[in-house]
Coordinates of C-alpha atoms and ligand atoms in Angstrom, one line a residue:
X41 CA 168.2 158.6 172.9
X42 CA 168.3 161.5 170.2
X43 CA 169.4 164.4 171.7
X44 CA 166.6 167.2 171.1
X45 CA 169.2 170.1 171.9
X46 CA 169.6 172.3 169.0
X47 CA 172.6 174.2 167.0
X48 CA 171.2 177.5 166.3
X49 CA 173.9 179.9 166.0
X50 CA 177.1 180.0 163.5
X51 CA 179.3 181.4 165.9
X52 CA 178.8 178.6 168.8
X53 CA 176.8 176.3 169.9
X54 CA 173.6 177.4 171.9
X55 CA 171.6 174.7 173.4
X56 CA 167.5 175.4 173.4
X57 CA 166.4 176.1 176.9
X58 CA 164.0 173.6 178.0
X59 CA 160.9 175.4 177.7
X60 CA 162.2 176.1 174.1
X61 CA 162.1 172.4 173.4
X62 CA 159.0 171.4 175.0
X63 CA 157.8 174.2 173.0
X64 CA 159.0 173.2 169.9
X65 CA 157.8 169.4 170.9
X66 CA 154.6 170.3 171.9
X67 CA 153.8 173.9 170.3
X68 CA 152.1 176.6 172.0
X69 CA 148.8 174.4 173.1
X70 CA 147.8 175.1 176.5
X71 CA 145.7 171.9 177.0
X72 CA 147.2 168.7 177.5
X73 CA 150.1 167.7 179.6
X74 CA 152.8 168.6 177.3
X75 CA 151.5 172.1 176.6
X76 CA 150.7 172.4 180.3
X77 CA 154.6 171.4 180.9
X78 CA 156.3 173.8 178.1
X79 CA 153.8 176.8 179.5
X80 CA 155.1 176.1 183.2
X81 CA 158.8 176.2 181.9
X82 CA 158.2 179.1 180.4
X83 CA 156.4 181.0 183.3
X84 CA 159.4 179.9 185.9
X85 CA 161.9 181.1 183.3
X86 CA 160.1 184.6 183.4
X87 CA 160.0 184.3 187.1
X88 CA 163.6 184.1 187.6
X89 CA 164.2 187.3 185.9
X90 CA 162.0 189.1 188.1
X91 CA 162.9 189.7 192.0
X92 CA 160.1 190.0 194.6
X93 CA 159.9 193.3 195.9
X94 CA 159.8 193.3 199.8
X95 CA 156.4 195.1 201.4
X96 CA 157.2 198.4 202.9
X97 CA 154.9 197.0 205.8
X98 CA 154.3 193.9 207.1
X99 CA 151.4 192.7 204.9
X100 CA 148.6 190.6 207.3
X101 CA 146.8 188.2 205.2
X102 CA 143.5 185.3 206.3
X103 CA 143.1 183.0 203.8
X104 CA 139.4 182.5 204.0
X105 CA 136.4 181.4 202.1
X106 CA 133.5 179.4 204.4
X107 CA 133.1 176.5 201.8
X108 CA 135.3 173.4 202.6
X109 CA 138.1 172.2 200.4
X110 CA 138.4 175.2 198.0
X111 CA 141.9 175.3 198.4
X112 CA 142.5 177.4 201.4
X113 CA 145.1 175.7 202.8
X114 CA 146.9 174.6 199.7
X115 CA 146.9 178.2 198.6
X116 CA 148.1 179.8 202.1
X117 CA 150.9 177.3 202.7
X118 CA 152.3 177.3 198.8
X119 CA 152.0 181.2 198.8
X120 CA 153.9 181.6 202.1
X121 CA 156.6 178.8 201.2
X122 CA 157.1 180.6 198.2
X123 CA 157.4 183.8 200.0
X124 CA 159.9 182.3 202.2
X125 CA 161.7 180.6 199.4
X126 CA 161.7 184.1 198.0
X127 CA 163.9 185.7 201.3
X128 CA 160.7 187.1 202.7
X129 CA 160.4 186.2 206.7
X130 CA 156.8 184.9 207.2
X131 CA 154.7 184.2 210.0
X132 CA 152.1 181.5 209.4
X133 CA 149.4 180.9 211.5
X134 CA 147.5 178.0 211.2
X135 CA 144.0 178.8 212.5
X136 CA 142.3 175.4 211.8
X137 CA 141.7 173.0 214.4
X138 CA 142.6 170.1 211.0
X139 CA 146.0 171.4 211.4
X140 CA 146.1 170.3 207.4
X141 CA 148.8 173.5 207.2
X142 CA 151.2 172.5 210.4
X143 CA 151.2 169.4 208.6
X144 CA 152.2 170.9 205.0
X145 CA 154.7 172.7 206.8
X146 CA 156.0 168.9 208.3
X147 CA 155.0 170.2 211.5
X148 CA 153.9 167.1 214.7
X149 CA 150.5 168.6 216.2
X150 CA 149.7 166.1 219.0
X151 CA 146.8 167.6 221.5
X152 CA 149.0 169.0 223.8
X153 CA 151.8 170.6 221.5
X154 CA 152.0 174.2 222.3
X155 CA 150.0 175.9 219.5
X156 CA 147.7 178.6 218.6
X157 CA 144.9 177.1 220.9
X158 CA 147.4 178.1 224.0
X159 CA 147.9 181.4 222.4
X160 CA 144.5 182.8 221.7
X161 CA 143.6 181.4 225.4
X162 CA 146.1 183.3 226.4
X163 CA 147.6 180.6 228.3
X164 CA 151.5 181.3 226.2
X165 CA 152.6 184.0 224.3
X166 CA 153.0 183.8 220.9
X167 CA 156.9 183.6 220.9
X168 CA 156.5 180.2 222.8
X169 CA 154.2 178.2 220.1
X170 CA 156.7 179.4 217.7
X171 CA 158.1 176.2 215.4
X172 CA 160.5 176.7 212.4
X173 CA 159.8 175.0 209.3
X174 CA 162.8 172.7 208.4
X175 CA 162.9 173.7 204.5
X176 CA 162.6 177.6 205.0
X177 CA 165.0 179.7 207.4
X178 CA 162.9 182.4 207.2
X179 CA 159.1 181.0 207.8
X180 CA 158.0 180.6 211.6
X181 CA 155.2 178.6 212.1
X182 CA 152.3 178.8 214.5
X183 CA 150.5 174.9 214.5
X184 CA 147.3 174.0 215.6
X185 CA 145.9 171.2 217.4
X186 CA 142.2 169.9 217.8
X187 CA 142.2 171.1 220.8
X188 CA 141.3 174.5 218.7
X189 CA 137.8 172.7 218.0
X190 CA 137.2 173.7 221.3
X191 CA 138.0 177.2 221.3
X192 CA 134.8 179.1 219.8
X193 CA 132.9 177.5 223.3
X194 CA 135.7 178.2 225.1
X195 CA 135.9 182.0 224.7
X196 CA 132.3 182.8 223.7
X197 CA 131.5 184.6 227.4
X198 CA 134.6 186.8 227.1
X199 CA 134.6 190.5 226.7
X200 CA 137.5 190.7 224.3
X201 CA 136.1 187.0 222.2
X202 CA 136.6 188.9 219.4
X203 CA 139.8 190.6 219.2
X204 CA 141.6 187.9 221.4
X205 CA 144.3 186.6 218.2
X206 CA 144.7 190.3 217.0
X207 CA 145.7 191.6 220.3
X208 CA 148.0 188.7 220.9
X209 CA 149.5 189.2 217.9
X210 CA 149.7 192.8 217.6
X211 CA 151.7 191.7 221.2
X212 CA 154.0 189.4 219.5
X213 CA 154.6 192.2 216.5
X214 CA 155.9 194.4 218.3
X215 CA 157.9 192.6 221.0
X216 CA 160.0 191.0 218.1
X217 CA 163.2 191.8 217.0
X218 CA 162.6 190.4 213.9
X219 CA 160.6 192.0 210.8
X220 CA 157.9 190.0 209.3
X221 CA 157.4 190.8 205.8
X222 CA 153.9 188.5 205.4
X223 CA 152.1 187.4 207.9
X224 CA 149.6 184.4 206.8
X225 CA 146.6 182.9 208.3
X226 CA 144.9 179.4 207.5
X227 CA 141.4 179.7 208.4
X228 CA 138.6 176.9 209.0
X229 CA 135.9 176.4 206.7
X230 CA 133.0 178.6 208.5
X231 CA 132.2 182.1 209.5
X232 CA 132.8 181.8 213.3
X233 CA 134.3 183.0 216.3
X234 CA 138.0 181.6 215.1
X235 CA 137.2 183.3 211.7
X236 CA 136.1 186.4 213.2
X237 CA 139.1 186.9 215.2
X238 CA 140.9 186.3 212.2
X239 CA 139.2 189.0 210.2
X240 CA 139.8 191.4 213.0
X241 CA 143.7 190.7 213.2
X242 CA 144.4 191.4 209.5
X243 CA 143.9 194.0 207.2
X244 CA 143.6 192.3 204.2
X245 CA 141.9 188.6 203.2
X246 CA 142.3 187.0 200.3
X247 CA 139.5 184.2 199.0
X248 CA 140.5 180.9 197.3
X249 CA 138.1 180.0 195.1
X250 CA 137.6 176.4 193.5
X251 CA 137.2 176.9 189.6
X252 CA 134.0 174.5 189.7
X253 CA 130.2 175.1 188.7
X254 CA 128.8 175.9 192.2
X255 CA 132.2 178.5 192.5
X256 CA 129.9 181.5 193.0
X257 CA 127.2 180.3 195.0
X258 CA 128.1 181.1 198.7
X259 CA 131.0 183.9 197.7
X260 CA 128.2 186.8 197.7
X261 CA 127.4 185.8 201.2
X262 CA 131.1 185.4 202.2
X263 CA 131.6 189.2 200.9
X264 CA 128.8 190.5 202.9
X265 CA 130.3 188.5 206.1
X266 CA 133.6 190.3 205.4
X267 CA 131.7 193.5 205.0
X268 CA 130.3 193.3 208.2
X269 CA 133.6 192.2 210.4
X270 CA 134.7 195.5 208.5
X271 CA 131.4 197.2 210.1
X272 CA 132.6 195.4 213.5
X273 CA 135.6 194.3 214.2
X274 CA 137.8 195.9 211.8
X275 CA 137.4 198.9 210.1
X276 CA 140.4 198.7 208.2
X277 CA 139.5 194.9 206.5
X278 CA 140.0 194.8 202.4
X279 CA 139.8 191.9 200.3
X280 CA 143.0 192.0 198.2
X281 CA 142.4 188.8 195.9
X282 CA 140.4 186.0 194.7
X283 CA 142.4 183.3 193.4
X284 CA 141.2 180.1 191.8
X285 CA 142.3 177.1 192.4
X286 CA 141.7 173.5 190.8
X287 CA 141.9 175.1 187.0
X288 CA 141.4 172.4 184.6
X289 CA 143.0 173.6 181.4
X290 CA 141.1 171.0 179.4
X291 CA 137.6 172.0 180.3
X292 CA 135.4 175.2 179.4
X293 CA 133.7 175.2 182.8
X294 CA 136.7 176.1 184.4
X295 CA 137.5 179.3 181.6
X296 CA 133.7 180.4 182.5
X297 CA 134.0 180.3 186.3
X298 CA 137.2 182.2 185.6
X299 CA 135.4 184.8 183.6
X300 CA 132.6 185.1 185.8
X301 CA 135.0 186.1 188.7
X302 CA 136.5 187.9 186.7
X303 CA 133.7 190.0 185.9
X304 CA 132.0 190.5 189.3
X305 CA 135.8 190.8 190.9
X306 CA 137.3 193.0 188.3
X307 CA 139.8 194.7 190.8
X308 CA 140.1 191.6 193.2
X309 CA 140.7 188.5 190.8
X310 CA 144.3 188.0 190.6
X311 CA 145.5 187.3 186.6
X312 CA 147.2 183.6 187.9
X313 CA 145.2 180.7 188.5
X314 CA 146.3 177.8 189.9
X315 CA 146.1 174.7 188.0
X316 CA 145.2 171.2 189.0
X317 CA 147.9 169.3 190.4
X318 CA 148.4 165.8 191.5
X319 CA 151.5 166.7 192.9
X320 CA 150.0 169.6 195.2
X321 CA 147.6 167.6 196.9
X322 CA 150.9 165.0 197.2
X323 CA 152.8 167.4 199.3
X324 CA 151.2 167.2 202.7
X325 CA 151.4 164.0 203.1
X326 CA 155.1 163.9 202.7
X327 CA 155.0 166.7 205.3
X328 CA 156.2 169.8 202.2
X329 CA 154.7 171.7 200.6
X330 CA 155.1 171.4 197.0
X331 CA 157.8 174.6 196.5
X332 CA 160.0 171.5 198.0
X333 CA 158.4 168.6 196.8
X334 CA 157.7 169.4 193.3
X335 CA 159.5 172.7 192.5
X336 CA 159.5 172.6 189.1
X337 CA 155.8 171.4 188.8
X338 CA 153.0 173.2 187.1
X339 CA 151.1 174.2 190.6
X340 CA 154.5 174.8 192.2
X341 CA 155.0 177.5 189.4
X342 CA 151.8 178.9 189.2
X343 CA 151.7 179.6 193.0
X344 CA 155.2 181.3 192.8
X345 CA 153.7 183.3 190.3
X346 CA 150.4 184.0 192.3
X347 CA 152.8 184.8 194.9
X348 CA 154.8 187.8 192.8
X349 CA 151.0 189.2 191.9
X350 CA 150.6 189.5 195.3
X351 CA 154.0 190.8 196.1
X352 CA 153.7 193.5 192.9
X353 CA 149.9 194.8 194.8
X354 CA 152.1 195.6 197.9
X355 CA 151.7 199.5 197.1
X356 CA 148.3 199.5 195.7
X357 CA 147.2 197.5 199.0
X358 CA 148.8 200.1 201.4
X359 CA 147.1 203.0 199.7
X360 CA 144.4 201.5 199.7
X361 CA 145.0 200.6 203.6
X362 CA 145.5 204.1 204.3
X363 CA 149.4 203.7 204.4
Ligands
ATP622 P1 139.1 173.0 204.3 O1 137.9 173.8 204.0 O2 138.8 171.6 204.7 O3 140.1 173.6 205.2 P2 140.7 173.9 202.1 O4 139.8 175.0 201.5 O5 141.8 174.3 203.0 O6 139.8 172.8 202.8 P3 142.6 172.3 200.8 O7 142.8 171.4 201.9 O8 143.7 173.2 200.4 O9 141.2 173.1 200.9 O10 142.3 171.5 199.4 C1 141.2 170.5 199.4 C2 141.7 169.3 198.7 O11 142.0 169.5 197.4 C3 143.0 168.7 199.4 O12 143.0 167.3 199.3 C4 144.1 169.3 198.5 O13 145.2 168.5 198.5 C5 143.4 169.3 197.1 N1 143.9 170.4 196.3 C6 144.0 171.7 196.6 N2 144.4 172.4 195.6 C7 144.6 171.6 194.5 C8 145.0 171.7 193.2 N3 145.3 172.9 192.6 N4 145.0 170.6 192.4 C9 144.7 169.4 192.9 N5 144.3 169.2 194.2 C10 144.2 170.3 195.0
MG623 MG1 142.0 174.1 205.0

């Protein structure tokens, strides 16, 4: 096989690096697979010459958006593994009764496993549905069961319905020794109770957004939802970024829903979308999530780079928190 390494110097030999070569290979084209693979080489090269700066506060993020399979739970599992992967602690909270994210995270959720449907029943503290993720040290899981499905019913008659997972983990926040740098929350695909209590137990919720033609439709309605937790609930409630998800390179729809975001979002949109993958819808069902399974892949990348975005906004957001 020819060897497609390169003598470019006089003085010694220096070897392309690989993005070089698929550069070279496949020039600069950002559509097709090649293009797509020499970009993604490039953009990780970038990425490990930057560090993530830490949040001077924990950061509370919900992952919401009311539509199903937008990419919610792709989005807040690969954003908090790469947070992790990163040095960051994390707590994740998985706050849908699919439990798709406690099985990203490789995670058993039989009925009966202690998880966040104990918790916001207050039946356990938080510390005791605590599970570790076996690829990150640094990520501590909070799984879900269906059980969850139950919950909205459940706790409809109480006083507190609504701030029931705030005050549990405002609890568990401050009874810890450790420091949580991000704490992220998977929520369902409604505007409900369980939703609810999410917006009311962060401060800041960030909206995944499937790059498809019906992308907008429903999003104006999701803002005014969030407008009114931050009327109720939560006071101090901003959405910090709209990221889309399922970007197909090849086709103009997917530029145009990105420019139409981009234009009624101007301070929300982050700059990195995410890419279709094969390989991130893979991941779950090897119980990873694709920073492990496919960490040098073209989602993989992009959602370590969504990831810094978010990291980089860390001061902006707490000014804008009040911090
Ligand atoms: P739900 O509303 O049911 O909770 P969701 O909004 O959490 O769904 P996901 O479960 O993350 O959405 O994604 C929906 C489907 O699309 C899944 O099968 C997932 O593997 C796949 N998927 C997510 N992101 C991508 C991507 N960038 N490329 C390809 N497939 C993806
Ligand atoms: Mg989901």
């Amino acid at each position: 096989m020819a060897d497609v390494s390169r003598e470019t110097s006089d003085a010694g030999e220096h070897f392309e690096t690989a993005s070089e070569v698929l550069s070279r290979i496949f020039g600069n084209s950002s559509s097709g697979v090649g293009g797509e693979l020499a970009q993604s080489h490039l953009a990780q090269e970038k990425l490990d010459e930057q560090t993530f700066p830490k949040p001077k506060q924990t950061r509370l993020i919900a992952f919401a958006n009311q539509k199903g399979g937008v990419g919610k739970t792709t989005t807040a599992v690969n954003l908090a593994a790469a947070w992790a992967e990163a040095g960051m602690n994390v707590l994740f909270i998985d706050l849908d009764p699919q439990g798709n994210a406690s099985s990203a995270f490789g995670i058993p959720h039989p009925v009966g496993t202690p998880s966040i449907y104990d918790v916001i029943e207050k039946r356990i503290p938080m510390q005791d549905a605590l599970q570790k993720s076996d690829h990150f040290d640094t990520l501590d899981v909070v799984p879900s069961t269906l059980s969850l499905s139950g919950t909205e019913l459940e706790i409809a008659d109480l006083d507190d319905r609504w701030f029931l997972l705030r005050d549990t983990l405002d609890a568990y926040l401050k009874s810890s020794s450790k420091h949580y740098d991000y704490v992220a929350i998977d929520c369902p695909p409604s505007i409900g109770l369980l939703v609810l209590n999410a917006l009311g137990a962060v401060h800041e919720v960030i909206i995944p957004v499937q790059a498809q033609y019906y992308a907008l439709e429903g999003l104006s309605q999701l803002v005014s939802s969030i407008e009114a937790a931050q009327n109720g609930v939560n006071p101090h409630l901003i959405i910090s970024g709209m990221l889309v998800t399922m970007y197909d390179r090849r086709t103009v729809l997917s530029k145009n829903v990105y420019e139409q975001l981009a234009e009624h979002y101007p301070d929300v949109i982050l700059k990195t979308y995410i890419p279709s993958s094969v390989k991130l819808a893979e991941a779950p069902s090897f119980g990873e999530t694709a920073i492990t399974y496919d960490p040098k892949g073209p989602g993989t990348v992009a959602y370590r780079e969504a990831a810094l975005e978010i990291a980089k906004r860390s001061d902006k957001v707490m000014k804008m928190l009040g911090n």
